[in-house]
CSV table of C-alpha atoms in Angstrom, one decimal:
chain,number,residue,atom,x,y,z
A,814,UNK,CA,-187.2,112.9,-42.2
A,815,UNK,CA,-183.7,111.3,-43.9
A,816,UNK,CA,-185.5,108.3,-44.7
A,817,UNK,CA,-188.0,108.3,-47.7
A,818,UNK,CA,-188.9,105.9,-50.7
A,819,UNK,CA,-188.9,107.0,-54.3
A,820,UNK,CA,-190.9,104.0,-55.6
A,821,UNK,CA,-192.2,101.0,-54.1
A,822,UNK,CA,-190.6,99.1,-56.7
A,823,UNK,CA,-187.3,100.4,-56.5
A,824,UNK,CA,-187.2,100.2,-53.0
A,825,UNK,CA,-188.1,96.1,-52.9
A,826,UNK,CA,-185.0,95.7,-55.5
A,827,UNK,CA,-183.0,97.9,-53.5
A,828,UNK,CA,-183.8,95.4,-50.1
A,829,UNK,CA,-183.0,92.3,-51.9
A,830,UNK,CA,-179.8,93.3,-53.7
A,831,UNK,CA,-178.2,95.4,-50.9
A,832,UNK,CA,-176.0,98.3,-51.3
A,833,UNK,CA,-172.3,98.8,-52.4
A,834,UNK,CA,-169.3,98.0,-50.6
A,835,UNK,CA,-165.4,98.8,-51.2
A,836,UNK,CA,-163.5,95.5,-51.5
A,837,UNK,CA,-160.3,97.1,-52.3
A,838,UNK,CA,-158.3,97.9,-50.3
A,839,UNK,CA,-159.3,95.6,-48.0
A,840,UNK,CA,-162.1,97.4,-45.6
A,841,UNK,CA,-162.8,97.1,-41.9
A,842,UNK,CA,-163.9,94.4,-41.1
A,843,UNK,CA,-164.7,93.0,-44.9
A,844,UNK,CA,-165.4,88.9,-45.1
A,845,UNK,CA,-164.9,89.3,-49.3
A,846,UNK,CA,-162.1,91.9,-49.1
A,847,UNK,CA,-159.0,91.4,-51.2
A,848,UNK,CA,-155.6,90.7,-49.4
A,849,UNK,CA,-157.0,91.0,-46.0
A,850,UNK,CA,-154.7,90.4,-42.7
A,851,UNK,CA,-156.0,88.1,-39.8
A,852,UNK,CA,-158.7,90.0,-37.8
A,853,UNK,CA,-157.7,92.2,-35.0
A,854,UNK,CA,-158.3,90.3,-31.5
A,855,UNK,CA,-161.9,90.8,-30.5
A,856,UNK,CA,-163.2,91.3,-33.5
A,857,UNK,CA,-165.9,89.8,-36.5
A,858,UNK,CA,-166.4,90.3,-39.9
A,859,UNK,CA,-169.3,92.6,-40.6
A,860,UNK,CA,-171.3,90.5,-42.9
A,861,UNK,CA,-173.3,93.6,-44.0
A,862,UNK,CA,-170.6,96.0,-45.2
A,863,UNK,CA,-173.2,97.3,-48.1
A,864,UNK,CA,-175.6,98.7,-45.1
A,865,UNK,CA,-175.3,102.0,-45.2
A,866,UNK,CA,-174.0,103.9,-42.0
A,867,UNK,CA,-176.6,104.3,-38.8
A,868,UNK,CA,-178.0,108.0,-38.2
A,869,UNK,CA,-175.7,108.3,-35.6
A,870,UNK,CA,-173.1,105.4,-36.1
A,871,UNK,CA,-169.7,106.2,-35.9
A,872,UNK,CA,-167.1,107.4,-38.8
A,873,UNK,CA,-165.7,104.4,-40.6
A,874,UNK,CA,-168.4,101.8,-38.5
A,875,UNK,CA,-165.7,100.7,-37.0
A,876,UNK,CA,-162.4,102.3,-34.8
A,877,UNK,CA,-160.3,99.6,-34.1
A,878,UNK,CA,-158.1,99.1,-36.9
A,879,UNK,CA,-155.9,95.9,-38.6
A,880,UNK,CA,-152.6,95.3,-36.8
A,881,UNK,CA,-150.4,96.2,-40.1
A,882,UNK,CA,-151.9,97.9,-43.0
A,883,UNK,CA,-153.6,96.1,-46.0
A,884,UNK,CA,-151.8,98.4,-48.5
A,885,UNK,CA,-148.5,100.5,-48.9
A,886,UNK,CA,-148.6,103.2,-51.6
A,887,UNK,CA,-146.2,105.6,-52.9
A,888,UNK,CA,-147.1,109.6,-52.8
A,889,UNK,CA,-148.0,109.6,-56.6
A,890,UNK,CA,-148.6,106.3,-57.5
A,891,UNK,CA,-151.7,104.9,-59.6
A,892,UNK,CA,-154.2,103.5,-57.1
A,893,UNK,CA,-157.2,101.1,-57.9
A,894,UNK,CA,-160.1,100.9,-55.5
A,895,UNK,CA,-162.7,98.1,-56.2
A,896,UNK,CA,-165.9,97.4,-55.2
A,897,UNK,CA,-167.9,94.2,-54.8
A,898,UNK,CA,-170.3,93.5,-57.9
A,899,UNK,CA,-174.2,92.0,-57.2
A,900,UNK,CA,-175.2,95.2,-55.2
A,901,UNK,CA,-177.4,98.3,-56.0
A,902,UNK,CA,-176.3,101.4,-56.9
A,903,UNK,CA,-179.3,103.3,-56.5
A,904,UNK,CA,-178.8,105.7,-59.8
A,905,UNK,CA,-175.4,107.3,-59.1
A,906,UNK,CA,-174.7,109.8,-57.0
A,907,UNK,CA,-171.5,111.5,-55.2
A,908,UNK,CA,-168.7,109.7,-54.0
A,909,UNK,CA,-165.5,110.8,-52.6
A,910,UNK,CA,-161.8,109.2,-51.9
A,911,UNK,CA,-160.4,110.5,-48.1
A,912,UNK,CA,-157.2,110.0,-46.2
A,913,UNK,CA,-156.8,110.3,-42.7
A,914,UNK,CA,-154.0,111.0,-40.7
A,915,UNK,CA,-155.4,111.4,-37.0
A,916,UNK,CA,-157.4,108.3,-36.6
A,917,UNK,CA,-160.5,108.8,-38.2
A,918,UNK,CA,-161.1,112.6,-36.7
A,919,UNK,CA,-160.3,114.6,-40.3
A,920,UNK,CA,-160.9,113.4,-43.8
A,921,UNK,CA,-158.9,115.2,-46.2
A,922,UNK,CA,-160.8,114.0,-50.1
A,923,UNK,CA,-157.5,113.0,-53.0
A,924,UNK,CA,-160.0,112.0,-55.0
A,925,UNK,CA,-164.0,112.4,-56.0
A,926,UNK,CA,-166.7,111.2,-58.5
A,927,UNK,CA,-169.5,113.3,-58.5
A,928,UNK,CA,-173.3,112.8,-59.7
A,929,UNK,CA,-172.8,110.0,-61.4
A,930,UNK,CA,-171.0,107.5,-59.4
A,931,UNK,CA,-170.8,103.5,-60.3
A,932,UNK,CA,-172.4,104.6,-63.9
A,933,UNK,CA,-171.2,106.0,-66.8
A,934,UNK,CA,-173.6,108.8,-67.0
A,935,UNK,CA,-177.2,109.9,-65.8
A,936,UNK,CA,-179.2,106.3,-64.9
A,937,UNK,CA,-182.2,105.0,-63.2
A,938,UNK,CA,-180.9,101.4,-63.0
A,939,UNK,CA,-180.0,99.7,-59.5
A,940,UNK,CA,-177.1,97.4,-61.4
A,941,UNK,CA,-173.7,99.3,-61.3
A,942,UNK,CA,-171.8,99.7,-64.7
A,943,UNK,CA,-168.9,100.9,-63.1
A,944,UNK,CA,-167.0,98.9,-60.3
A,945,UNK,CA,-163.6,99.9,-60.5
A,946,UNK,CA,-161.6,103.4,-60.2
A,947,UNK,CA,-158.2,104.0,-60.9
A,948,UNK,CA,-156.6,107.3,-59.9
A,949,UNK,CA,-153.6,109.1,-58.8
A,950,UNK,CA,-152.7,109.7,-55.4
A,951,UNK,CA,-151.3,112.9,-55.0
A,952,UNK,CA,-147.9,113.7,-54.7
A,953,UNK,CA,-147.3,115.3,-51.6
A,954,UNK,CA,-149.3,113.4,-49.4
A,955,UNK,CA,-147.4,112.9,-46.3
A,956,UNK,CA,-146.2,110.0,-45.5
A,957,UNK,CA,-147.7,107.8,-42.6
A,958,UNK,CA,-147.7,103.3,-41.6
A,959,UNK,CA,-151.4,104.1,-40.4
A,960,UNK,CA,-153.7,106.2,-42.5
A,961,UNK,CA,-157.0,105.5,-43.1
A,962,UNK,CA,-158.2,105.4,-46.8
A,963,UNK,CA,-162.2,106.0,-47.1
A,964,UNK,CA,-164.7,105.4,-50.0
A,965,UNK,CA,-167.7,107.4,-48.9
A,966,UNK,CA,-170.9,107.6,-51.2
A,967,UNK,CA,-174.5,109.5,-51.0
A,968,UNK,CA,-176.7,107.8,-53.3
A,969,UNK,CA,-178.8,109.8,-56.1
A,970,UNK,CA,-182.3,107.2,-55.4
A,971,UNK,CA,-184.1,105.9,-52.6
A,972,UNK,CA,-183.6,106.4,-48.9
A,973,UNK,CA,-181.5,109.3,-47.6
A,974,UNK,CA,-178.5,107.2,-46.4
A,975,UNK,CA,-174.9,107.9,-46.4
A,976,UNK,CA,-172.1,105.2,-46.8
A,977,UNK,CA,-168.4,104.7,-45.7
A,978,UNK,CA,-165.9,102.0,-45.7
A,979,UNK,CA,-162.4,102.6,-44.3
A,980,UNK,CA,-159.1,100.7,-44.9
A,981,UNK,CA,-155.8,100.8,-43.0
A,982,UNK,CA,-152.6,101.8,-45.1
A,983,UNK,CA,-149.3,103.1,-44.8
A,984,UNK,CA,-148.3,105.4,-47.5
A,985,UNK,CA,-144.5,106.3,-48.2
A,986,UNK,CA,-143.7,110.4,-49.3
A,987,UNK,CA,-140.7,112.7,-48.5
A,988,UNK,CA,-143.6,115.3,-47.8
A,989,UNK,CA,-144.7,116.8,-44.5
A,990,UNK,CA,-148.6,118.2,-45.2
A,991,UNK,CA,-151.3,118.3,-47.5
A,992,UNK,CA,-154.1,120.8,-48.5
A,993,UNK,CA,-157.3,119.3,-49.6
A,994,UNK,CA,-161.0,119.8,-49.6
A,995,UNK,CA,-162.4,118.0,-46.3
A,996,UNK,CA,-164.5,115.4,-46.9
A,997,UNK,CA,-168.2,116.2,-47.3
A,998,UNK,CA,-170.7,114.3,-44.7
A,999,UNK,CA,-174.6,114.2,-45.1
A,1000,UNK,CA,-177.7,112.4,-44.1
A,1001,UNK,CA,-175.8,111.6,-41.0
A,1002,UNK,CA,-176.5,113.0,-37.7
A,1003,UNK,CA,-175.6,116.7,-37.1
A,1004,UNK,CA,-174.9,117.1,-41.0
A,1005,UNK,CA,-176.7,118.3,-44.0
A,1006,UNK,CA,-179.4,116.2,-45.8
A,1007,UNK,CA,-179.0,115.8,-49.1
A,1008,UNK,CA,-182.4,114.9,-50.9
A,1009,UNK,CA,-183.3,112.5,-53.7
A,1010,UNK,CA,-182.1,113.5,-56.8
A,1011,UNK,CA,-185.1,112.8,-59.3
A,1012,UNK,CA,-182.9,113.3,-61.8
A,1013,UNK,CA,-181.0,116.6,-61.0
A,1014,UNK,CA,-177.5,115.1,-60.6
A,1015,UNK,CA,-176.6,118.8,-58.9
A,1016,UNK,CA,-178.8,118.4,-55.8
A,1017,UNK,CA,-176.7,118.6,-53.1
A,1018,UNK,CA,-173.2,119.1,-55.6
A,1019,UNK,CA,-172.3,122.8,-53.5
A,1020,UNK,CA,-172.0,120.8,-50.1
A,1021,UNK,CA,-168.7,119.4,-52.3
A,1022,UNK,CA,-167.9,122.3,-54.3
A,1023,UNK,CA,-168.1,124.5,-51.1
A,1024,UNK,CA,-166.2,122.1,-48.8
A,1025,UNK,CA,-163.4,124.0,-46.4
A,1026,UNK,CA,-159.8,123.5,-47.2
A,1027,UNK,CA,-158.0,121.3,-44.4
A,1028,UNK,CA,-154.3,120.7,-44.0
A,1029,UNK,CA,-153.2,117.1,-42.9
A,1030,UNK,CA,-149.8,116.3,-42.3
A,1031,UNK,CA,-147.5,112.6,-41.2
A,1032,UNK,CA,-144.6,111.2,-41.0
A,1033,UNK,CA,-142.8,112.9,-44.5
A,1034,UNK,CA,-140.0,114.5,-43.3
A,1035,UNK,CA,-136.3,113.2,-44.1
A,1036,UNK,CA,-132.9,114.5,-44.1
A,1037,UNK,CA,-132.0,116.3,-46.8
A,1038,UNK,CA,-135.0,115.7,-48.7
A,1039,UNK,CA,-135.8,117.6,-51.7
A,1040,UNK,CA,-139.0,118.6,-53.6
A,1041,UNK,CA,-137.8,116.0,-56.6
A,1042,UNK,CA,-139.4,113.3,-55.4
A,1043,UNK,CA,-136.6,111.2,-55.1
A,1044,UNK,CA,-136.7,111.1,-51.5
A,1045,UNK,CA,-139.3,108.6,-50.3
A,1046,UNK,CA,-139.4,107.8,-46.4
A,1047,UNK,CA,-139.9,104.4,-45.2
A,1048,UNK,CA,-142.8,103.7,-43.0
A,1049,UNK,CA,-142.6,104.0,-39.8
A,1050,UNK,CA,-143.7,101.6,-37.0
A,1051,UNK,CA,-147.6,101.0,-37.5
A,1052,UNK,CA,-149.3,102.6,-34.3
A,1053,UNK,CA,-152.7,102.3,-34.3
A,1054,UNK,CA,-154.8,105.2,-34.0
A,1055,UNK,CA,-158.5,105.7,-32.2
A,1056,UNK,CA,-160.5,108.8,-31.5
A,1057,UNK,CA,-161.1,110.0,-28.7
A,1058,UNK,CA,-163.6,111.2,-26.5
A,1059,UNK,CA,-163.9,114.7,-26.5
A,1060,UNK,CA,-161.9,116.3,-23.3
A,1061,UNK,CA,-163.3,119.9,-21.8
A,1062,UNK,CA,-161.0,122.8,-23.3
A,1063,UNK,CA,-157.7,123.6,-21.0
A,1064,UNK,CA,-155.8,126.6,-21.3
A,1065,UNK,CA,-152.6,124.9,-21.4
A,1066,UNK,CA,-151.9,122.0,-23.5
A,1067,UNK,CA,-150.8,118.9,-21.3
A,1068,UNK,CA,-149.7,115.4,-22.8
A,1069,UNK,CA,-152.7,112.9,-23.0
A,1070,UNK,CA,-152.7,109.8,-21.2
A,1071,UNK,CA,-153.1,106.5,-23.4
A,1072,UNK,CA,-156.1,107.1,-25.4
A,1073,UNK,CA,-159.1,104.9,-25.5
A,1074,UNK,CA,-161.3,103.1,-28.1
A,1075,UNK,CA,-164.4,104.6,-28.8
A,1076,UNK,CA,-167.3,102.3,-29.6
A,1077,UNK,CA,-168.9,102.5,-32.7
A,1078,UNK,CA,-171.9,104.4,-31.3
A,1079,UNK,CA,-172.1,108.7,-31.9
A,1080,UNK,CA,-169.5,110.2,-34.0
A,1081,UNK,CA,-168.2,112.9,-31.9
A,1082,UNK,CA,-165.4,115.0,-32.9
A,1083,UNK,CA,-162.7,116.0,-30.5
A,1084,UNK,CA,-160.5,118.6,-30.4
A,1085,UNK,CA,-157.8,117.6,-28.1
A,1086,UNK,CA,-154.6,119.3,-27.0
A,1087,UNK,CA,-151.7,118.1,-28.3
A,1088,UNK,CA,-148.0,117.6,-26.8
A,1089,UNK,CA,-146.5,118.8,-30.1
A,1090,UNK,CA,-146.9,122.0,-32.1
A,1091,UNK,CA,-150.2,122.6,-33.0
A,1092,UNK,CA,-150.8,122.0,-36.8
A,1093,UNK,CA,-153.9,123.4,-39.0
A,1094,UNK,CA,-156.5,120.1,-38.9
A,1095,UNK,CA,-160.2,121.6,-38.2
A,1096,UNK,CA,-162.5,118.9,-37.3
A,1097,UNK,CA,-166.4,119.2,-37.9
A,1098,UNK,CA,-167.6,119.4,-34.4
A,1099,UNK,CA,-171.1,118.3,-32.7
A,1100,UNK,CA,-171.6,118.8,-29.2
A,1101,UNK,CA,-169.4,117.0,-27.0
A,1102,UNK,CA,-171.1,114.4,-24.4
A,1103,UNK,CA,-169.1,114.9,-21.4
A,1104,UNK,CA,-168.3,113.0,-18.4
A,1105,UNK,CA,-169.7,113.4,-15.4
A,1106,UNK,CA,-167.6,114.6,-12.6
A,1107,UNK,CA,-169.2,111.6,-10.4
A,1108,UNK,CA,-171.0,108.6,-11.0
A,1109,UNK,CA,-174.9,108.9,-11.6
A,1110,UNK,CA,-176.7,107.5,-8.8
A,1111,UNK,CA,-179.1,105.3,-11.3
A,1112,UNK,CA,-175.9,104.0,-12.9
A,1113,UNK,CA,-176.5,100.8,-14.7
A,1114,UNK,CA,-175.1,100.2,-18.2
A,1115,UNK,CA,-171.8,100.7,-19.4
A,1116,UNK,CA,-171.0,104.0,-21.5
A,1117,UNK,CA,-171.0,103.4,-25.5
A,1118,UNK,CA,-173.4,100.2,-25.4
A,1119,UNK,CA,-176.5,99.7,-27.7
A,1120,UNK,CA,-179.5,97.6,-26.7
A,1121,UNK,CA,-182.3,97.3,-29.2
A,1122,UNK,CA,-185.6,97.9,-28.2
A,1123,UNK,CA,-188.0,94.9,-27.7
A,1124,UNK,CA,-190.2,96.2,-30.8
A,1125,UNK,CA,-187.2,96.3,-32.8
A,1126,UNK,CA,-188.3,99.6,-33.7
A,1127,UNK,CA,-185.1,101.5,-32.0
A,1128,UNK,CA,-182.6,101.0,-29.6
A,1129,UNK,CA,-181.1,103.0,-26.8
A,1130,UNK,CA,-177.7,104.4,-26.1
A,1131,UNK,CA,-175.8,104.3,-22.8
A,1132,UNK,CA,-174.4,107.6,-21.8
A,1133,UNK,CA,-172.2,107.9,-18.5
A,1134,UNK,CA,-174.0,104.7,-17.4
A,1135,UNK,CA,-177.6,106.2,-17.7
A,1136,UNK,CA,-179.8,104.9,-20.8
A,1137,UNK,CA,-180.8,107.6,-23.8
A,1138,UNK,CA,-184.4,107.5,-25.0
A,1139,UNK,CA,-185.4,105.4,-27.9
A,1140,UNK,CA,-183.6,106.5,-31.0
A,1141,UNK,CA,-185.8,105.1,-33.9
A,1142,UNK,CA,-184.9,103.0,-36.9
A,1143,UNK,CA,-185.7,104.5,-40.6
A,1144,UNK,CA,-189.4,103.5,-41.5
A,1145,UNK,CA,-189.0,99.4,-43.2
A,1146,UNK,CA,-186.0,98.9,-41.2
A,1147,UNK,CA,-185.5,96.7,-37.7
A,1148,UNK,CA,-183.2,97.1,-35.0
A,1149,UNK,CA,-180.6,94.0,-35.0
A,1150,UNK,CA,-177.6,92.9,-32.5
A,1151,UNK,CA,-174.2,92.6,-34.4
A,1152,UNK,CA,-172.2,91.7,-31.3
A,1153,UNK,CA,-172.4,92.3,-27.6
A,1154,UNK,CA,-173.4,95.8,-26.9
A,1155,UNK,CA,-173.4,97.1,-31.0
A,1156,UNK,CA,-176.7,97.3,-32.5
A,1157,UNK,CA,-177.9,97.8,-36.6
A,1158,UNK,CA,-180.9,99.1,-38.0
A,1159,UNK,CA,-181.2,97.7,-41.2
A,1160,UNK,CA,-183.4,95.6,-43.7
A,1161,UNK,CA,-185.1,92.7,-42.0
């Protein structure tokens, strides 16, 4: 099970203090971000960003993104990422620093801090020491008006949980791809568990080391541009980007009609044809839920909605209009609406 206590003690602190949350660049949908734009139509801020991510929530929490990014950056500037102080850091553990170019499908990691994350060095203590990191982004990062930054984090103490915040930014470069490690998921549904530490800050360190190359690529191509890195391009009209619902294989690639939000319920990874010429961009797959070729004759919910269960113990899924079993909430954690059809388990 992901979900286990090291101490009774720790765990109590842990509860009352909450978790860690990125604060810059501003995050989805952040009430105590820096520099945040107005929030897109439809939408609330998520007052408990430092929640780790559901079992089966989707990448990111969220999929709708800001209307124009929070942040510009330069292929190799210095970046600072901050994160909001008061939470608890449960001893460490991995983090990583992610762009992606294809709405939140592929992670590509540009930066990482490993075993000892939000501390200076091996620690039992709950406070962060550390709350700010200041690195480089790499040069040849393509250039793109709506990438997604991510701050992901599995924690060295307590419950198995796995955290991510995402933020909208545009990023200027005169390059056209980039080869990177791809970001490492665990504790999440059809991923790896990674177990408490106890104070081994390797466990779990070869899902990272081990992690597949990826190739991402954007907008960074520009007339005449060299490999000085003189050239920068502009960005380029923001166009927001969703994932999609994953589409039974074709043999011939056809253009896509207008793709759809996804609610934030299962993260499922699509591999969909594409109109242009095919680039390298794996995507970590789990098996597709596809659509039924008719309606289901006990139809009654709309596809993507949570409901919590009266017990507050779990909460169902709708699937092509017909209700999943109960999906259970981690043992000390209850089952809570954030908004019509979205559902939480988290500390009551």
């Amino acid at each position: 099970m992901l979900f286990k206590i090291s101490t009774i003690a720790f765990a109590l602190v842990a509860s009352v203090s909450a978790h860690m949350a990125m604060i810059e660049p501003c995050t989805r949908f952040t009430p105590n971000g820096k520099n945040c734009p107005a929030l897109p139509a439809g939408q609330s801020f998520d007052y408990n960003m430092k929640n780790p991510l559901g079992y089966n929530q989707v990448l990111c929490k969220y999929t709708t993104p800001y209307a124009t990014p929070v942040a510009t950056w330069t292929a190799g500037q210095s970046i600072t990422t901050s994160f909001e102080a008061g939470g608890a850091a449960h001893g460490g553990g991995h983090v990583q620093f992610s762009l992606s170019y294809d709405g939140g499908k592929t992670f590509v990691v540009i930066h990482e801090v490993l075993k000892h994350a939000f501390f200076n060095g091996p620690s039992n203590g709950n406070a962060a020491t550390v709350l700010s990191y200041t690195f480089t982004l790499p040069a040849n990062v393509p250039a793109s008006n709506s990438a997604i930054f991510a701050w992901t984090w599995v924690n060295a103490i307590g419950n198995r949980e796995f955290y991510m915040n995402c933020a909208d930014v545009a990023i200027k470069s005169s390059s056209t791809s980039f080869t990177g490690k791809q970001m490492t998921i665990a504790n999440h549904q059809g991923y790896p568990e990674i177990p408490e530490f106890n104070g081994n800050y390797d466990t779990g360190i070869e899902h990272y080391i081990n992690a597949p190359k990826i190739t991402v690529t954007g907008y960074g191509s520009v007339p005449g541009g060299g490999n000085n890195g003189n050239n920068t391009l502009a960005p380029v009209p923001h166009v927001p980007q969703t994932p999609t619902v994953s589409v039974p294989p074709v043999v011939k690639p056809t253009p896509i009609e207008e793709e759809k939000p996804v609610s934030n319920v299962v993260p499922v990874p699509s591999y969909v044809p594409s109109p242009v010429p095919p680039v390298p961009s794996p995507v970590v797959s789990v098996p597709p839920v596809p659509q039924p070729t008719s309606p289901p004759t006990n139809s009654g919910c709309t596809h993507g909605t949570q409901t919590c269960n009266a017990d507050g113990a779990g909460f169902k899924v709708c699937v092509w209009g017909v209700w999943s079993n109960t999906i259970s909430c981690a043992a000390t954690t209850k089952c809570k609406a954030l908004a019509p059809g979205t559902v939480n388990c988290g500390w009551p």
